[in-house]
PDB file of C-alpha atoms in Angstrom:
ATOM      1  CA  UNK A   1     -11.810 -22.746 -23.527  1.00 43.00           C
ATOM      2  CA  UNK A   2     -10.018 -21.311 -20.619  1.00 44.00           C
ATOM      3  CA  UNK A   3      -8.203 -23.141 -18.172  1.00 41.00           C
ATOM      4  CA  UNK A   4      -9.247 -22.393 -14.833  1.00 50.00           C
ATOM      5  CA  UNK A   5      -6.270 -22.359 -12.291  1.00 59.00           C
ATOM      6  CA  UNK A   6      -7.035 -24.638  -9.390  1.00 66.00           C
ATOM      7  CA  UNK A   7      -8.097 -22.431  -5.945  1.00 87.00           C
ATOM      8  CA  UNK A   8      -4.771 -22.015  -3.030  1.00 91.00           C
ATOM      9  CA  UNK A   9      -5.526 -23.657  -0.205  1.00 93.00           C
ATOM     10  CA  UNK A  10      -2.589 -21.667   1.828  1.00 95.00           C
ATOM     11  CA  UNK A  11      -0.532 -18.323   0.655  1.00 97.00           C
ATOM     12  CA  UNK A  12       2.105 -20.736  -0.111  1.00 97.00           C
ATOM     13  CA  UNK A  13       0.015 -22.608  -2.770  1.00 95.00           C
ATOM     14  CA  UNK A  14      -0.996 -19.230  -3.946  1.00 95.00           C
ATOM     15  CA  UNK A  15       2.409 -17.804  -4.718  1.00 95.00           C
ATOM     16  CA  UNK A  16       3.913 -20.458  -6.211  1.00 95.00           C
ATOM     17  CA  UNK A  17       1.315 -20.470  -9.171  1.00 93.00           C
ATOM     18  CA  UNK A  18       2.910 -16.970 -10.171  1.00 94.00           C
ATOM     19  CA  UNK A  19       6.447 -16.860 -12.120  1.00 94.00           C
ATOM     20  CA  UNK A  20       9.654 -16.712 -10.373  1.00 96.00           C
ATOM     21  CA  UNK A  21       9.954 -12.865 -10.010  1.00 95.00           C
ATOM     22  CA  UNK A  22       6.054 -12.253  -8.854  1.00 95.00           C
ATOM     23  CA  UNK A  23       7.001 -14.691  -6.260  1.00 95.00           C
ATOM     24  CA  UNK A  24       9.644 -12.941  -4.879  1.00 97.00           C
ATOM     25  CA  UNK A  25       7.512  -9.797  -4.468  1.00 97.00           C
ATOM     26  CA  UNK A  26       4.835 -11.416  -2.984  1.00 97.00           C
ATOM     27  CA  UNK A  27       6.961 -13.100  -0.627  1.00 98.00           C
ATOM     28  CA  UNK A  28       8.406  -9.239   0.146  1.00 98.00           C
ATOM     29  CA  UNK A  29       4.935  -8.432   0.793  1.00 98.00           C
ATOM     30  CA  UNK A  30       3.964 -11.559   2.864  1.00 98.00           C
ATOM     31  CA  UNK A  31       6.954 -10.883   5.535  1.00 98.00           C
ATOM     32  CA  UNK A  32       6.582  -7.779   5.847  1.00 98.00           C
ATOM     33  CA  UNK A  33       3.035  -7.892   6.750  1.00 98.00           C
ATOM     34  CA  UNK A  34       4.296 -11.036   8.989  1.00 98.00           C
ATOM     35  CA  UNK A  35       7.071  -8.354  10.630  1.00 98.00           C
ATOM     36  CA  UNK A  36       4.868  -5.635  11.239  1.00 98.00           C
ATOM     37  CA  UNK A  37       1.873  -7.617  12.707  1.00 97.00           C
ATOM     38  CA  UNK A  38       4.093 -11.074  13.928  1.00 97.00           C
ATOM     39  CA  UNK A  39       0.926 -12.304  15.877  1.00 95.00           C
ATOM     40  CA  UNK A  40      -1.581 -11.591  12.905  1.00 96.00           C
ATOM     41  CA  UNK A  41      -3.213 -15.537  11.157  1.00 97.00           C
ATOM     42  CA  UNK A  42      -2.551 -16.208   7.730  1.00 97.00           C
ATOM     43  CA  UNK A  43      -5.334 -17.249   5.462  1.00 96.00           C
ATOM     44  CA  UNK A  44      -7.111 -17.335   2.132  1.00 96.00           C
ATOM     45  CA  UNK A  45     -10.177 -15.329   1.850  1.00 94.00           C
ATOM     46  CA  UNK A  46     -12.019 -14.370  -1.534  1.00 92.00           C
ATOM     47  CA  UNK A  47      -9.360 -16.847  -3.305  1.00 93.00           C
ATOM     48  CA  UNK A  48      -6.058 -14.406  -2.461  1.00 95.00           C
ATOM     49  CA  UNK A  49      -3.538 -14.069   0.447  1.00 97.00           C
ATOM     50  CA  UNK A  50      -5.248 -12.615   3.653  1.00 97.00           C
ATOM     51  CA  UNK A  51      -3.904 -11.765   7.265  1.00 97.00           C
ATOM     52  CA  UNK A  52      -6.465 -11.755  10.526  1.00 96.00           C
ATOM     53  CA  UNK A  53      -6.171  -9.953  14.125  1.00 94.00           C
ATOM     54  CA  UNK A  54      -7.793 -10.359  16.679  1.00 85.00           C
ATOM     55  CA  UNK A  55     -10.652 -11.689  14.962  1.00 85.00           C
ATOM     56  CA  UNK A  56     -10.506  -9.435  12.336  1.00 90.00           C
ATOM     57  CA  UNK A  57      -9.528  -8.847   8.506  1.00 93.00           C
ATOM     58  CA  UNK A  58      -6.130  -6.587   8.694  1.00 95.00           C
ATOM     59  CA  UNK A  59      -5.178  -6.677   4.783  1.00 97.00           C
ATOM     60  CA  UNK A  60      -5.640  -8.836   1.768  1.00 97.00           C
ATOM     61  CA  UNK A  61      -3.190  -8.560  -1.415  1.00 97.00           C
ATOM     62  CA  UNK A  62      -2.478 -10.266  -4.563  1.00 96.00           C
ATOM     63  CA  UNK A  63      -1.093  -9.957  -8.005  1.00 95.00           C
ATOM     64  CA  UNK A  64      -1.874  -9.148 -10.703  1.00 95.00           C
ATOM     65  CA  UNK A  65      -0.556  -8.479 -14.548  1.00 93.00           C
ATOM     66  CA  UNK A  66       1.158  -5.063 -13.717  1.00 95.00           C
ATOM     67  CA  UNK A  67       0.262  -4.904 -10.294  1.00 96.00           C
ATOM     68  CA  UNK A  68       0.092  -5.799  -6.408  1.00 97.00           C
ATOM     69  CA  UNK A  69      -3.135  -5.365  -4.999  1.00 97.00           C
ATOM     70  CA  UNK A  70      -3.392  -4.199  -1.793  1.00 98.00           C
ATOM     71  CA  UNK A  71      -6.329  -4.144   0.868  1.00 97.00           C
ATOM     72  CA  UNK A  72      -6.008  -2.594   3.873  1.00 95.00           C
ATOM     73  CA  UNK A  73     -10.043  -1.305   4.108  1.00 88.00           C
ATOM     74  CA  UNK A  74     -11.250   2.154   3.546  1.00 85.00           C
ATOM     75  CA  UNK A  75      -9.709   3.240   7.080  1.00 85.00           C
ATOM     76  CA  UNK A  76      -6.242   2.386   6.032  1.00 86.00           C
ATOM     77  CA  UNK A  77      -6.545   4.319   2.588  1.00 90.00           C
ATOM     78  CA  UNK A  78      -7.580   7.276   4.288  1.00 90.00           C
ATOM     79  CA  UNK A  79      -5.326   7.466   6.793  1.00 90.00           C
ATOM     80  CA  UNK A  80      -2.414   7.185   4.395  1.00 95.00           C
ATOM     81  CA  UNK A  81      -4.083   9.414   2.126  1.00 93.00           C
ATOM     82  CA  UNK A  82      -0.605  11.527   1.009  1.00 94.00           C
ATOM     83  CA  UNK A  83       1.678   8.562   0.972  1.00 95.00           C
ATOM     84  CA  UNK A  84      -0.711   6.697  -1.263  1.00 96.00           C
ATOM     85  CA  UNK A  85      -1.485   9.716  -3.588  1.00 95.00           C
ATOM     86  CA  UNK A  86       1.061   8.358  -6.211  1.00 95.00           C
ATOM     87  CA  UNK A  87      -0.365   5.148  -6.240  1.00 97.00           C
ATOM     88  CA  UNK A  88      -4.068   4.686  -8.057  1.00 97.00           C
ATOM     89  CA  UNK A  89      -6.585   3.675  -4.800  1.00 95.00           C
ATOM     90  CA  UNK A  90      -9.835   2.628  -4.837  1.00 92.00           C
ATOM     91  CA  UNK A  91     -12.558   2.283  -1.462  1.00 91.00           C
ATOM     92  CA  UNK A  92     -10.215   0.395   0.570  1.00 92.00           C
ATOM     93  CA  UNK A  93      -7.304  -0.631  -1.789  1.00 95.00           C
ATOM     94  CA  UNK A  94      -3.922   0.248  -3.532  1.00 97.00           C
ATOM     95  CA  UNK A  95      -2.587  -0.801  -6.567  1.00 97.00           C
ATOM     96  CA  UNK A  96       1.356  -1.228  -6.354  1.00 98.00           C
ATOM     97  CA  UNK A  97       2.894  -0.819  -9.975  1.00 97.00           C
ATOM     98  CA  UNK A  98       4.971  -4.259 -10.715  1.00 96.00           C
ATOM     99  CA  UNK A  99       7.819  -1.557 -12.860  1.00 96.00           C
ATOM    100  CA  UNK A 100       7.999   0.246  -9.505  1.00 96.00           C
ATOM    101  CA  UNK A 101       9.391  -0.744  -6.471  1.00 96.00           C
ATOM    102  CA  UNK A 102       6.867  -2.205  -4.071  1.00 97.00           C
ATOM    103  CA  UNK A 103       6.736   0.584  -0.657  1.00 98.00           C
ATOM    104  CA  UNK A 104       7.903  -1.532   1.967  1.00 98.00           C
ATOM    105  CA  UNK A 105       7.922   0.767   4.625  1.00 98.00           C
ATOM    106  CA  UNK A 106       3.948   1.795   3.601  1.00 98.00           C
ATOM    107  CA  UNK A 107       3.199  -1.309   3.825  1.00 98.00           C
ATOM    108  CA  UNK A 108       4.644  -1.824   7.008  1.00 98.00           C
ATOM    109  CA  UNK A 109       3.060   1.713   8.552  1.00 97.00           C
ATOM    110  CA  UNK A 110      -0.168   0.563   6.919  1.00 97.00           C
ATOM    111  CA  UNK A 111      -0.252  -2.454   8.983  1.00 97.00           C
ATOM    112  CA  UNK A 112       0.831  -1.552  11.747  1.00 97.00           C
ATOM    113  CA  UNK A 113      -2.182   1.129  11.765  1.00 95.00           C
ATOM    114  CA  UNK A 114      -4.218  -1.513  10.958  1.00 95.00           C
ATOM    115  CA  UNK A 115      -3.137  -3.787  13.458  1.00 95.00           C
ATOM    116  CA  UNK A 116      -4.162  -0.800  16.469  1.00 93.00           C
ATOM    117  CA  UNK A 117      -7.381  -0.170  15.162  1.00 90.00           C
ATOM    118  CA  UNK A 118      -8.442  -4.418  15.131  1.00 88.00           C
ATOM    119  CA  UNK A 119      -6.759  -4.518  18.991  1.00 86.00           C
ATOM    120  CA  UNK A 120      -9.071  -1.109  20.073  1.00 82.00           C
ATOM    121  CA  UNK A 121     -12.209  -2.627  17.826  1.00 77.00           C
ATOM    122  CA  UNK A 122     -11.697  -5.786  19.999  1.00 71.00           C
ATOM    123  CA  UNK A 123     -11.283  -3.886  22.960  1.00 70.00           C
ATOM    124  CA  UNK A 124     -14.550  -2.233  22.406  1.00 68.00           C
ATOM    125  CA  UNK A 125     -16.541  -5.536  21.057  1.00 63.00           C
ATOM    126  CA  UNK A 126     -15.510  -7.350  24.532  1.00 60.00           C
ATOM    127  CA  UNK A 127     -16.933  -4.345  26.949  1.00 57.00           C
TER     128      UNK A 127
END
């Protein structure tokens, strides 16, 4: 029988159940989402890590056996179409190689995209 690990009730419940080194990746991840979007809410959402703007998703992420997952919709895929091509994508996610390092700076351009499109959806919603 498998032993199902209890759910995270923060991000910092849900990194700590991962060894040492996935922790200090996801951690990587977590402040540099935090950097490039400073006012964006932390959350869990579908049992991983999730940041919200303005009243909307911006990115999800999480890890996995040889991977970070990460979930910045199909509009954020697209629109980093070339930088992501050596990465494997799906509709609206990445998949960050754990025996690679983890693109920082894509990340950060990513959300930061992300981050203006939630303010002008907002903007719109409001009128």
């Amino acid at each position: 029988m498998e032993v199902k690990k209890p759910k995270a009730r923060d991000i910092d419940e849900y990194i700590a159940g991962f060894p040492k080194d996935i922790q200090k990746i996801l951690e990587q991840v977590r402040a540099t989402i935090k950097k490039a979007a400073p006012e964006a809410e932390e959350r869990i959402s579908y049992e991983i890590p999730a940041f919200y703007l303005h009243d909307r998703y911006l990115v999800y992420f999480a890890a996995f056996k040889a991977h970070i997952g990460f979930y910045p919709t199909p509009a954020g895929t697209d629109a980093f179409k070339k930088a992501l091509s050596a990465y494997k994508t799906g509709k609206g996610s990445v998949q960050f190689p754990l025996d690679k390092p983890i693109p920082l700076k894509l990340i950060t351009d990513i959300v930061k995209f992300k981050a203006k499109e939630n303010l002008l959806r907002s903007k719109i919603k409001k009128k």
